[in-house]
Tab-separated table of C-alpha atoms in Angstrom:
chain	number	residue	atom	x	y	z
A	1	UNK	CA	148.006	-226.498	-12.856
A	2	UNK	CA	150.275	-227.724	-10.529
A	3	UNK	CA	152.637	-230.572	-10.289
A	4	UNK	CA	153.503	-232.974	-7.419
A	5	UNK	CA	157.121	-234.018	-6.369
A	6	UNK	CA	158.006	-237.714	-7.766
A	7	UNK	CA	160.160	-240.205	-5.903
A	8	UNK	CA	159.265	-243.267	-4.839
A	9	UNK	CA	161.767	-245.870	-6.054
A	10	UNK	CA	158.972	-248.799	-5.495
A	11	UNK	CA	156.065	-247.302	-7.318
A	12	UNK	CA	155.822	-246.706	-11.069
A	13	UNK	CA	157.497	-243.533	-11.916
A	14	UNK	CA	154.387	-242.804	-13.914
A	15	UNK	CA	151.984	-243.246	-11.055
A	16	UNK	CA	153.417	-240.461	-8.896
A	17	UNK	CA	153.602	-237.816	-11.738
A	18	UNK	CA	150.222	-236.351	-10.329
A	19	UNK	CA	149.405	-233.134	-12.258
A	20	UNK	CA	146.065	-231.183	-10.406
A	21	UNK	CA	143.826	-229.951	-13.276
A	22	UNK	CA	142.058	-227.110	-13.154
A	23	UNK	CA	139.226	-226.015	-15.751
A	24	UNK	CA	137.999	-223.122	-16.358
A	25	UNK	CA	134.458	-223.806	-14.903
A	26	UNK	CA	136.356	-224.096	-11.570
A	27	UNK	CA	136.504	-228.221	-11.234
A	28	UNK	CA	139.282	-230.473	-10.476
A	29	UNK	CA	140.738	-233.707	-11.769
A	30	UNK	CA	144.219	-235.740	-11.046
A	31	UNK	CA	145.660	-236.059	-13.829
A	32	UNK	CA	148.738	-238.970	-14.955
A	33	UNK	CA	149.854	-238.390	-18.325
A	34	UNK	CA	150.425	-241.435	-19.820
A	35	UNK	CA	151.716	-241.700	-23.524
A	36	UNK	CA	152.967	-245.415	-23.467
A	37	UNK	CA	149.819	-247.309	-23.354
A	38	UNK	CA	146.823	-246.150	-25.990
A	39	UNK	CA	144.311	-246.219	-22.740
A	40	UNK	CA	142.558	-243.207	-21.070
A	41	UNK	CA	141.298	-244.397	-18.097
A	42	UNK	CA	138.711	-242.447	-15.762
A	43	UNK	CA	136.953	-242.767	-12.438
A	44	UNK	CA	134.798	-240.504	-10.807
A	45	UNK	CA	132.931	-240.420	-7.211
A	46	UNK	CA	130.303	-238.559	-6.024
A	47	UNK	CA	129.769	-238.965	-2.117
A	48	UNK	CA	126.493	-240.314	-0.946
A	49	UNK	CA	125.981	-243.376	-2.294
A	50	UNK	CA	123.561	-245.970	0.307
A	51	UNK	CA	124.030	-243.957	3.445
A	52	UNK	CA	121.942	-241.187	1.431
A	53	UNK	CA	118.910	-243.718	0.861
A	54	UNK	CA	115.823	-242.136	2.043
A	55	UNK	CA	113.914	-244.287	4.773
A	56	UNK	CA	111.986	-247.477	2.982
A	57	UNK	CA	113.519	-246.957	-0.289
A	58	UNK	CA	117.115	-248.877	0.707
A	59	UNK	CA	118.632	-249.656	-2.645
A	60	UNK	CA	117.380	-246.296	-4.522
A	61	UNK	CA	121.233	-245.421	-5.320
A	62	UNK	CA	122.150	-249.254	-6.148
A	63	UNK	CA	119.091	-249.101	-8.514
A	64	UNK	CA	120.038	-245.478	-9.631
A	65	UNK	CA	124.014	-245.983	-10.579
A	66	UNK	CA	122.739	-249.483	-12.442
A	67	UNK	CA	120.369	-247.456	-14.694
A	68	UNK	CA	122.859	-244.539	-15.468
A	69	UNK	CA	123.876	-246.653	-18.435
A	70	UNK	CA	120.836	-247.129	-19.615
A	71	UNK	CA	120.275	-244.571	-21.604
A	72	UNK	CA	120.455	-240.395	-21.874
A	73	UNK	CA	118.740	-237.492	-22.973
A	74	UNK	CA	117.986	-239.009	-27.141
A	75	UNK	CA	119.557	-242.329	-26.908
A	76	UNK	CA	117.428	-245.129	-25.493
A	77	UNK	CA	119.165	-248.076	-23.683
A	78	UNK	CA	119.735	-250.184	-26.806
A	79	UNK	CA	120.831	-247.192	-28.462
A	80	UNK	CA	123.450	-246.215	-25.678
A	81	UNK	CA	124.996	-249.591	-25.150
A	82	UNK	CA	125.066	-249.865	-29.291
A	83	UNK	CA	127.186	-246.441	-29.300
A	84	UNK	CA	129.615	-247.926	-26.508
A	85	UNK	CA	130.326	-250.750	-28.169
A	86	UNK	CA	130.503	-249.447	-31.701
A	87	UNK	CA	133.381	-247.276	-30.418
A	88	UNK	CA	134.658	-249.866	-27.842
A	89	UNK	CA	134.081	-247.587	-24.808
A	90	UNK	CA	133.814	-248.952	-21.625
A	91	UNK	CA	131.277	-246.895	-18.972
A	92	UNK	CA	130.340	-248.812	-16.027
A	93	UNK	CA	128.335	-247.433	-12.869
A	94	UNK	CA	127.970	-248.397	-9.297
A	95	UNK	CA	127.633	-247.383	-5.722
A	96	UNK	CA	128.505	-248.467	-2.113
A	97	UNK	CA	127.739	-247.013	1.399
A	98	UNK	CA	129.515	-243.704	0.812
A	99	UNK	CA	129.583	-242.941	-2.733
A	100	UNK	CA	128.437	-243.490	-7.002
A	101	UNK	CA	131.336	-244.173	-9.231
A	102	UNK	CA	131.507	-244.207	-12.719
A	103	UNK	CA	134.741	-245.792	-14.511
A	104	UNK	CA	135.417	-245.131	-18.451
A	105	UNK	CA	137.851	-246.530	-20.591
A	106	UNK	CA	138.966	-245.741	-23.918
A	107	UNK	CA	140.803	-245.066	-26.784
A	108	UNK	CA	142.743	-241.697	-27.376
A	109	UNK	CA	140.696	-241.466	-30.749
A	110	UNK	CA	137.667	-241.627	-29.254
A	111	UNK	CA	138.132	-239.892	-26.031
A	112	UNK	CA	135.766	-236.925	-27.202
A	113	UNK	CA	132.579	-239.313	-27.686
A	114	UNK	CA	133.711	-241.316	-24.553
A	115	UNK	CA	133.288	-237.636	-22.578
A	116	UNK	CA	129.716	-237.322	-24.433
A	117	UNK	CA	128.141	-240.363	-23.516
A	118	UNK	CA	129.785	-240.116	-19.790
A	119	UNK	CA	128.363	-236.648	-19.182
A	120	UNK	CA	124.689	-237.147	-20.801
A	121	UNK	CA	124.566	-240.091	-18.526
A	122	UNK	CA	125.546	-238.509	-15.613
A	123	UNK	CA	123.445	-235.816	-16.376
A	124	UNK	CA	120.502	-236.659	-18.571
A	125	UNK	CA	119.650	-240.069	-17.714
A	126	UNK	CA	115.840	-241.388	-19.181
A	127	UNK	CA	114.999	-243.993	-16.249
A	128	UNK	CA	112.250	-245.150	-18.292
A	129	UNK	CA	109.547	-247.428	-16.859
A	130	UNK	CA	110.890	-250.245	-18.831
A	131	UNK	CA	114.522	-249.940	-18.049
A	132	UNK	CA	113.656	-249.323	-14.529
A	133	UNK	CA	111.437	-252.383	-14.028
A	134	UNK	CA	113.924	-254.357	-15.911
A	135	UNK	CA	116.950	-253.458	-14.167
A	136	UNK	CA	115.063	-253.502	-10.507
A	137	UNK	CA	113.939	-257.185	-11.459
A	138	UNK	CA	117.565	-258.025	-11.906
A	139	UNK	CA	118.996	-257.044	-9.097
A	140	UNK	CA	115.873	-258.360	-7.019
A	141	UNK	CA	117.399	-261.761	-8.497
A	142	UNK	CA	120.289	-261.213	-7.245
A	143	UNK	CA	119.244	-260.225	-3.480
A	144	UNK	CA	116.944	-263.488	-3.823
A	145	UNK	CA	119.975	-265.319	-4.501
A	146	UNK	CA	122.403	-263.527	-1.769
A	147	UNK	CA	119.828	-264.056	0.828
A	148	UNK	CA	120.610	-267.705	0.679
A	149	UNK	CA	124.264	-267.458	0.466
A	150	UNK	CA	125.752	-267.990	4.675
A	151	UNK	CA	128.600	-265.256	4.106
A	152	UNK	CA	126.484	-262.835	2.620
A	153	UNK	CA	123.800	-263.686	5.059
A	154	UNK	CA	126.697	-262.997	7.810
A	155	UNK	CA	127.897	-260.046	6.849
A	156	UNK	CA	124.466	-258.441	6.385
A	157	UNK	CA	123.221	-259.532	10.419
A	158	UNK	CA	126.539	-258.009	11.476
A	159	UNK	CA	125.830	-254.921	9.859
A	160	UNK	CA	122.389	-254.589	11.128
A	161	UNK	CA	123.671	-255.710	14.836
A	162	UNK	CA	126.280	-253.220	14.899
A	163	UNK	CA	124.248	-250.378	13.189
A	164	UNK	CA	120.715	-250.344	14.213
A	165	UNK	CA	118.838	-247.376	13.269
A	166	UNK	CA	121.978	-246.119	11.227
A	167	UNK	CA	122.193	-245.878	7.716
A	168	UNK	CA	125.165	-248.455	8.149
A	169	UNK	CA	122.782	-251.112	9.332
A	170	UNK	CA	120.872	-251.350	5.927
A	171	UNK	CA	121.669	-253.409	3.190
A	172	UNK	CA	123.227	-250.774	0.802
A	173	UNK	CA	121.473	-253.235	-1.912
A	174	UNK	CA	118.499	-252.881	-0.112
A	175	UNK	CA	115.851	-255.757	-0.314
A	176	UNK	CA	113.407	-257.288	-2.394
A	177	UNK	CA	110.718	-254.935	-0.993
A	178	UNK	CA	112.150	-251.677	-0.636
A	179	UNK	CA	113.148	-251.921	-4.339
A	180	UNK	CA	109.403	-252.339	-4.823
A	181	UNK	CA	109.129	-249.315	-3.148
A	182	UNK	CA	111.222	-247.008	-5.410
A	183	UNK	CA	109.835	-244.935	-8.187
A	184	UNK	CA	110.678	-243.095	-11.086
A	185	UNK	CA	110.179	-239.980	-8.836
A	186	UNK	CA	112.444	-240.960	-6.625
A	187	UNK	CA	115.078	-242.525	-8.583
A	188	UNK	CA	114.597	-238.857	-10.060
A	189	UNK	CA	115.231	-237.081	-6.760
A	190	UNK	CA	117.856	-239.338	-5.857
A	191	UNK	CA	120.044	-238.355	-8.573
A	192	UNK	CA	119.333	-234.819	-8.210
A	193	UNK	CA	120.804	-234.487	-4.739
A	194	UNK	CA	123.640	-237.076	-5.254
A	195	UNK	CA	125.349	-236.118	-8.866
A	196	UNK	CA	126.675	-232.472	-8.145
A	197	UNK	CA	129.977	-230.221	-9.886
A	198	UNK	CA	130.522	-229.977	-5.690
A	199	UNK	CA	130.492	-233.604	-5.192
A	200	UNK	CA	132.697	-235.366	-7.061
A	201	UNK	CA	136.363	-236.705	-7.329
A	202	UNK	CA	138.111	-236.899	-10.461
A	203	UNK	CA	141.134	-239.347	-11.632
A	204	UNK	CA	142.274	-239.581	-15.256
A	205	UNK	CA	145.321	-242.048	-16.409
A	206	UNK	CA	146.352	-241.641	-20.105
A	207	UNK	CA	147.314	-240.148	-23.493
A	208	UNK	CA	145.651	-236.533	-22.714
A	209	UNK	CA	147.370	-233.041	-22.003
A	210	UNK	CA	145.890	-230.905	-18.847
A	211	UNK	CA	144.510	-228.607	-21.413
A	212	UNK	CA	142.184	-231.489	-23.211
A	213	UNK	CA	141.220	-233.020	-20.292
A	214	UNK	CA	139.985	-229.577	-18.766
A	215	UNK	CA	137.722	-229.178	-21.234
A	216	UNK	CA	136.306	-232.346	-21.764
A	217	UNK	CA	135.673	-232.619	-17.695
A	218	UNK	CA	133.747	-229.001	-17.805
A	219	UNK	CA	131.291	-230.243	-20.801
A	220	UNK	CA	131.232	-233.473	-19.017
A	221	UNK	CA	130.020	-231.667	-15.414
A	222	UNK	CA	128.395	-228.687	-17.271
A	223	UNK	CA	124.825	-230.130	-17.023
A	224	UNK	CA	124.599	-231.547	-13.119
A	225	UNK	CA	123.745	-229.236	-10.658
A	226	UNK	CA	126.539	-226.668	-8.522
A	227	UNK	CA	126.057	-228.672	-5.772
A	228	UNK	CA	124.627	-231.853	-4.087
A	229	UNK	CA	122.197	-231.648	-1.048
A	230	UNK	CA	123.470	-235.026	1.458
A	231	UNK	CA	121.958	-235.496	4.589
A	232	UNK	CA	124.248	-235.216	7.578
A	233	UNK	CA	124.644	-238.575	8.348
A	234	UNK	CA	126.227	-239.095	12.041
A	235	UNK	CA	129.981	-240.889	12.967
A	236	UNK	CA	129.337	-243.892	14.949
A	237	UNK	CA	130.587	-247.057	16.526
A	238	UNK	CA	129.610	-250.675	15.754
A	239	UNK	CA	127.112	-251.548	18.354
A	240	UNK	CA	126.867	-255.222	20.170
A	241	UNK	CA	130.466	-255.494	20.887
A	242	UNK	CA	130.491	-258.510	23.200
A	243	UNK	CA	128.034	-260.222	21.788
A	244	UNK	CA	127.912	-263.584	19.835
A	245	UNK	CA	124.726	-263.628	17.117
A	246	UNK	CA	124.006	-266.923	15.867
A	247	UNK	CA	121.839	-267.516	12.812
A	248	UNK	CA	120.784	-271.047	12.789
A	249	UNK	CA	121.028	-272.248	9.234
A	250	UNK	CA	121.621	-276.122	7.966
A	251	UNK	CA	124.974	-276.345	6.342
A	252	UNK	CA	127.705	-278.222	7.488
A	253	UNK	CA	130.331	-275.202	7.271
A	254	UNK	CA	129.903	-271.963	9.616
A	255	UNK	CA	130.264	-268.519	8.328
A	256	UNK	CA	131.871	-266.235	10.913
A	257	UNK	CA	132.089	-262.418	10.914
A	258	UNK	CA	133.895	-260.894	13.845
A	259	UNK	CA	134.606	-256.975	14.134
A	260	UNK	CA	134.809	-253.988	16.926
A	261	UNK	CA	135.650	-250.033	16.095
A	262	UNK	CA	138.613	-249.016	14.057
A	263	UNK	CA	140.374	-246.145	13.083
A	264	UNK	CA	138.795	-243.542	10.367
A	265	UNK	CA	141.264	-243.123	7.463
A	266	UNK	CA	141.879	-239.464	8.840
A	267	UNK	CA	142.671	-240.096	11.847
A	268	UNK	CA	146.234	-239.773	13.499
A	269	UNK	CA	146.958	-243.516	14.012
A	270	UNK	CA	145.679	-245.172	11.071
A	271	UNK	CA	149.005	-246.158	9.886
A	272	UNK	CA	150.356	-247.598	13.030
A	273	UNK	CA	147.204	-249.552	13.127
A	274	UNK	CA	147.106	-250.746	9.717
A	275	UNK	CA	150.498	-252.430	10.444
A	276	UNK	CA	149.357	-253.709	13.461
A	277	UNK	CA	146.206	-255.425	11.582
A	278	UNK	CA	148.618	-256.829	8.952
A	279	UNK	CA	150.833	-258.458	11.612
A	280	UNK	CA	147.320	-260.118	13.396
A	281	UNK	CA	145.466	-261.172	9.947
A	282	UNK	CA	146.712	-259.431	7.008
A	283	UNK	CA	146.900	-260.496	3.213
A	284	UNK	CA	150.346	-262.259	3.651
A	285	UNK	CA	150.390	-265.932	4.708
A	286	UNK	CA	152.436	-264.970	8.284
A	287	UNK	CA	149.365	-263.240	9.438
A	288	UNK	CA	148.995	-264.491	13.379
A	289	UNK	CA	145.609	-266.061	12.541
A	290	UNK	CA	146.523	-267.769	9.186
A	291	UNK	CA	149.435	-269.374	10.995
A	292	UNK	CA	147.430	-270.721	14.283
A	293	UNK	CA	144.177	-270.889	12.027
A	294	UNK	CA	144.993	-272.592	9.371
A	295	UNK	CA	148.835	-273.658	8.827
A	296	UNK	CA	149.270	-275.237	12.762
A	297	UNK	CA	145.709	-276.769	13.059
A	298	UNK	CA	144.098	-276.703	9.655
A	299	UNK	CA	140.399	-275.521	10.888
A	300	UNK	CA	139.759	-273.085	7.918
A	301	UNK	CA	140.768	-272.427	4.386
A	302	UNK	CA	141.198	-268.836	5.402
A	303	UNK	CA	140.724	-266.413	7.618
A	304	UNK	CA	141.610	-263.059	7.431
A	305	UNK	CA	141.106	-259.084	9.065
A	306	UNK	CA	141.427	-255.662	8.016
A	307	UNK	CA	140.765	-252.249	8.399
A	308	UNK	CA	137.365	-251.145	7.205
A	309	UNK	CA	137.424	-247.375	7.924
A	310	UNK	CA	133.628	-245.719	6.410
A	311	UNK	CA	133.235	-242.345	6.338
A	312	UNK	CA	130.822	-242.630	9.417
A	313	UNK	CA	132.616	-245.192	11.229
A	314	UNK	CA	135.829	-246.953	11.066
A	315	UNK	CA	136.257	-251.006	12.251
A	316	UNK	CA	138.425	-253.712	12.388
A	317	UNK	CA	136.774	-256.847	10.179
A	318	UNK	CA	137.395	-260.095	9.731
A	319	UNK	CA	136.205	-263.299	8.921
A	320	UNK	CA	136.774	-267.721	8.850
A	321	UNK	CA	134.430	-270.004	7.548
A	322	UNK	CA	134.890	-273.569	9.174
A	323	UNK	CA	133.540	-277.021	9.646
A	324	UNK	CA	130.583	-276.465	12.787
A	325	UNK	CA	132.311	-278.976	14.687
A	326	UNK	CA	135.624	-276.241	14.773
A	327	UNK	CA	134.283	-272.872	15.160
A	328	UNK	CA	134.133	-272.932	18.684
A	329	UNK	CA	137.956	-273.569	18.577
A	330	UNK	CA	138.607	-271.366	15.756
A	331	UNK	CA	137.005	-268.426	17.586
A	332	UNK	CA	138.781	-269.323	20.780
A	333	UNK	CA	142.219	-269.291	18.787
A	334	UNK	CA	140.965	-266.057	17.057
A	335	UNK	CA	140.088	-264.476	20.515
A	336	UNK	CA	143.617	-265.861	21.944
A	337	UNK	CA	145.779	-263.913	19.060
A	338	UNK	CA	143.672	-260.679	19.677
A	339	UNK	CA	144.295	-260.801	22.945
A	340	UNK	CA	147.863	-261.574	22.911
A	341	UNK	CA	148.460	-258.676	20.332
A	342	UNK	CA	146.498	-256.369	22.249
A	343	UNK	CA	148.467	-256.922	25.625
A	344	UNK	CA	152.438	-257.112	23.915
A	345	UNK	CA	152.206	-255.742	20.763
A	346	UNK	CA	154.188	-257.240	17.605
A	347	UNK	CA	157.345	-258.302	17.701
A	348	UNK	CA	160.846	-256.882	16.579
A	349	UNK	CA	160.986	-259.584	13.505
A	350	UNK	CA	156.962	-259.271	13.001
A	351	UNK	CA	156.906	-255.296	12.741
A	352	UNK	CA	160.216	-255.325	10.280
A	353	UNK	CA	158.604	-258.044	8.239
A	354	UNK	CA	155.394	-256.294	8.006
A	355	UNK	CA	156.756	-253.347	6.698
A	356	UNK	CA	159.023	-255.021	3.748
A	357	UNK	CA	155.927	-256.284	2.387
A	358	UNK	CA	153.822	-253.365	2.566
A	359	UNK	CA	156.278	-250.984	1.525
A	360	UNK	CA	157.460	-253.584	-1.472
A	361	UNK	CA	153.676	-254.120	-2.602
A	362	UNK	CA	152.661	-251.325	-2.452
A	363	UNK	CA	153.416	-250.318	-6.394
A	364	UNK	CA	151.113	-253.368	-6.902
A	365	UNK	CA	148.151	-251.225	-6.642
A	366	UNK	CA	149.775	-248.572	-9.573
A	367	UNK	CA	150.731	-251.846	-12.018
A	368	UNK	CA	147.693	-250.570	-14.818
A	369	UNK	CA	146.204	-247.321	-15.745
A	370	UNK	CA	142.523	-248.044	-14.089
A	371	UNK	CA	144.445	-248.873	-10.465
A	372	UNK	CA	146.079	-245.343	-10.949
A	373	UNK	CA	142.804	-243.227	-11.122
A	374	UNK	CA	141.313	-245.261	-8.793
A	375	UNK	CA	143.953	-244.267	-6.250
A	376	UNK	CA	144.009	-241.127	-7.670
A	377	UNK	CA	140.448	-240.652	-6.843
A	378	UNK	CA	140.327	-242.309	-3.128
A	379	UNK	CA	143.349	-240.220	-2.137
A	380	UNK	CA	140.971	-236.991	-3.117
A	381	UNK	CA	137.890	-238.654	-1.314
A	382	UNK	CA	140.549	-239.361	1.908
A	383	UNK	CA	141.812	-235.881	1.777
A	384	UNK	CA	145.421	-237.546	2.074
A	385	UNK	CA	147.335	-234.795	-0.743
A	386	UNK	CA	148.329	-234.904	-4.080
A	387	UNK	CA	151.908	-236.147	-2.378
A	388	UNK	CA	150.520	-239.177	-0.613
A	389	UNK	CA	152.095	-241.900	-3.023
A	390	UNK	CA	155.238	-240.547	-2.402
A	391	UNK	CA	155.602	-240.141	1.308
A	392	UNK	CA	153.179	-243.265	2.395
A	393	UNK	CA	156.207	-245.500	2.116
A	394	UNK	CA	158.386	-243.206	4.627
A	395	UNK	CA	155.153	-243.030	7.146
A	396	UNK	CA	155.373	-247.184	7.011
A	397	UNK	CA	158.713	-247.229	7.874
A	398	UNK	CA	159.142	-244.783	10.047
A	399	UNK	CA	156.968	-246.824	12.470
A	400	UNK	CA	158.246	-247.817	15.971
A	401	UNK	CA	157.866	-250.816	18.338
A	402	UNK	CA	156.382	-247.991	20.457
A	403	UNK	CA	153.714	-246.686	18.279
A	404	UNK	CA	152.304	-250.277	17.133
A	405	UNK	CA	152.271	-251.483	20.655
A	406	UNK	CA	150.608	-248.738	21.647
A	407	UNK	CA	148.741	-249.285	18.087
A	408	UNK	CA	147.826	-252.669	19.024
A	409	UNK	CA	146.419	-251.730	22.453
A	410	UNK	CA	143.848	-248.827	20.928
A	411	UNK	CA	142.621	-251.435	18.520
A	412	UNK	CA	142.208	-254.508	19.936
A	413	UNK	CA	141.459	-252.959	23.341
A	414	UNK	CA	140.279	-255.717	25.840
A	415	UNK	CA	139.743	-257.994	22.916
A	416	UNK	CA	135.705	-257.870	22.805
A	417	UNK	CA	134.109	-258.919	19.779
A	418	UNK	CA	130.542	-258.814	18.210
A	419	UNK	CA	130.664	-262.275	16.279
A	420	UNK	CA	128.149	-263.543	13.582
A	421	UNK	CA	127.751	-266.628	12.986
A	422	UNK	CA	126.177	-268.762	10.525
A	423	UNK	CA	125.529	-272.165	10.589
A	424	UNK	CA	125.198	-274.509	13.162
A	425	UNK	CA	128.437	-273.856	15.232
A	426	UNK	CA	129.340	-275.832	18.166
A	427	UNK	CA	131.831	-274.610	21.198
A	428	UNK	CA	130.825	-270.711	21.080
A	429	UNK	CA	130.008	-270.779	24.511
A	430	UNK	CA	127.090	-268.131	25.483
A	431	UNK	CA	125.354	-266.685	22.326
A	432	UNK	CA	121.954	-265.993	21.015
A	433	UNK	CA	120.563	-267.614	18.505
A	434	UNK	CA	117.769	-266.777	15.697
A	435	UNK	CA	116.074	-268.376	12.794
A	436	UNK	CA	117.330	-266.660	9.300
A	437	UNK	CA	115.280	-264.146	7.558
A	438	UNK	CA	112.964	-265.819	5.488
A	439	UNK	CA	113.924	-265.818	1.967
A	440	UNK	CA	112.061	-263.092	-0.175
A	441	UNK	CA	109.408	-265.042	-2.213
A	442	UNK	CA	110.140	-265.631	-6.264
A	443	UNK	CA	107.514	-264.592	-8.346
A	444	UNK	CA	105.196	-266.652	-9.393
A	445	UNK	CA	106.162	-269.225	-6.632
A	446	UNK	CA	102.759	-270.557	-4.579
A	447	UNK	CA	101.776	-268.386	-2.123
């Protein structure tokens, strides 16, 4: 076991004492020792997640990480949940394009049956017909529900515009149908080749010594397989760049998505370019397209951009939702400030100001135990070192008005766009336009 250096004056002194675990079985976890609070706090990912959906069964690891709970190897779901809660143990699962992650919570005094139930659902979980049909006829609801909803509607055409025939493209909660499609078998399969010793990051926060938590992470891995069998799935770039897609929908507000390629998290600029995207649309309130957006003209609530780098493919997202009377100009501001950035850069007083507020906030994501292992965990999946949290401040400042110019440039390019829209904008100049999906039928509704 092996310690990292700690000093970072503006993080928790606790959240950069990273020890790196090693059990005996040959796994690894991140380990914070944490005495003060009477929390352990764990998260684990396995990479995979949607991207690793076979063809026609989109959804399979939604539907998979949302029965993990729902019972293991002797415990049916009413059983499980009643063992949770009689020891107050929290075990959630879920998934996303590129992984399943599980988070536990719990007490120091009941740490060892928190570690039980974690690893028998991980690796003995029943997906029984009930619990399966059940659980699928929730989250059908919920896709029902979404597909009526403009900014969900928006985000899923963009992904399907800018990743057709990619994993990326399909809706990582898959549809009404393909959920249809999946069975026991394959929920089966699914977890087989996803939940692997060889897959998996590890973050613990909490009252537990290296020693303990070795242990208690080998029984808890002991019953998955050595390792997971992923498909190669291939780095892209968005598609449709240039484009404006507009889906025609009656509401008086429209939803707008707006994106082009960004940097992966690995790669060389990142940094620069995540300063850069502050300075243009940021979380702060001096972001360039809050200010012209929203403070000078008052077309949107919000509007917003960030870096959205996938393991496949990295972009530059963002988003306004406006009256249909204003999108034309909010897009045309939007457009303007890309543009502008692109061409000169950020200022003197922009790039110092960025960089007080994301150095200062930056303990914000370390202020409780279950932030910690989460960052402990995505730092692992980034392949960023077990010293990140202490020298990520220094890489932020040490930018210059070279390298976010140059930053800015890379990014934003020669400003080209592919735009979603939803609603019935007016003022977005050439686009195509398209009816919205048809909503997936209720049951029991008329035929």
């Amino acid at each position: 076991m092996t310690a990292a250096a700690i000093a970072l004056p503006t993080a928790p002194a606790r959240a950069t004492d990273i020890q790196r675990v090693k059990t005996p079985a040959g796994a690894e976890a991140w380990l914070v020792e944490e005495n003060t609070v009477p929390v352990v706090a764990v998260e684990l990912a396995f990479k995979g997640g949607a991207a690793q959906d076979p063809e026609g069964k989109a959804g399979l690891a939604h539907l998979m990480s949302a029965l993990l709970d729902e019972g293991a190897a002797d415990l049916d779901s009413e059983a499980f949940q009643q063992t949770l809660e009689d020891k107050a143990i929290e075990l959630n699962f879920s998934s996303n394009r590129d992984g399943v992650t599980a988070s536990l919570r719990t007490l120091p005094e009941n740490i060892d049956e928190a570690f039980r139930l974690l690893g028998l659902a991980l690796a003995k979980p029943r997906f029984e017909t009930a619990d399966v049909d059940r659980m699928r006829g929730q989250l059908s609801a919920q896709i029902r529900r979404a597909a009526l909803d403009p900014d969900d509607m928006a985000g899923r055409t963009f992904f399907s515009e800018a990743f057709p025939g990619h994993p990326y493209g399909v809706p990582p909660r898959g549809t009404v149908e393909t959920l249809g499609a999946i069975s026991r078998d394959d929920l089966v399969a699914g977890h087989t080749r996803l939940i692997a010793r060889d897959n998996v990051a590890i973050g613990v926060v909490g009252a537990i010594t290296p020693e303990r938590l070795a242990g208690l992470i080998d029984g808890v891995l002991s019953g998955l397989p050595a390792k997971a069998s992923l498909v190669p799935v291939p780095t892209v770039q968005p598609e449709g760049v240039g484009r404006t897609e507009v889906v025609e929908l009656d509401v008086p507000q429209t939803s707008i998505i707006f994106g082009r390629a960004g940097p992966l998290r690995n790669d060389d600029d990142f940094i620069p370019a995540y300063v850069v995207n502050h300075i243009l649309g940021g979380g702060s309130f001096s972001s360039r397209l809050f200010t012209e957006v929203r403070e000078k003209r008052g077309l949107a609530y919000g509007v917003y951009s960030y870096l959205a780098p996938y393991d496949h493919a990295g972009m530059v997202l963002g988003g306004v939702a406006t009256r249909n009377d204003r999108a034309g100009q909010s897009v045309d501001l939007i457009r303007a400030e890309i543009a502008r950035i692109a061409k000169d850069g950020p200022t003197a007083e922009e790039l110092a100001s960025a960089k007080k507020y994301l150095i200062g906030s930056y303990a914000l994501r370390f202020d409780t135990s279950a932030k910690i292992a989460n960052q402990l965990v995505q730092l692992q999946l980034d392949d960023l070192g077990i010293d990140y949290i202490t020298r990520r401040n220094a890489l932020v400042e040490a930018i210059t008005p070279e390298q976010v110019k140059t930053a800015a440039a890379k990014l934003f390019g020669d400003g080209s766009l592919l735009i979603i829209a939803v609603g019935k904008p007016q003022g977005l100049g050439e686009v195509n336009v398209r009816a919205p999906e048809a909503a997936p039928a209720t049951p029991g509704a008329p035929g």
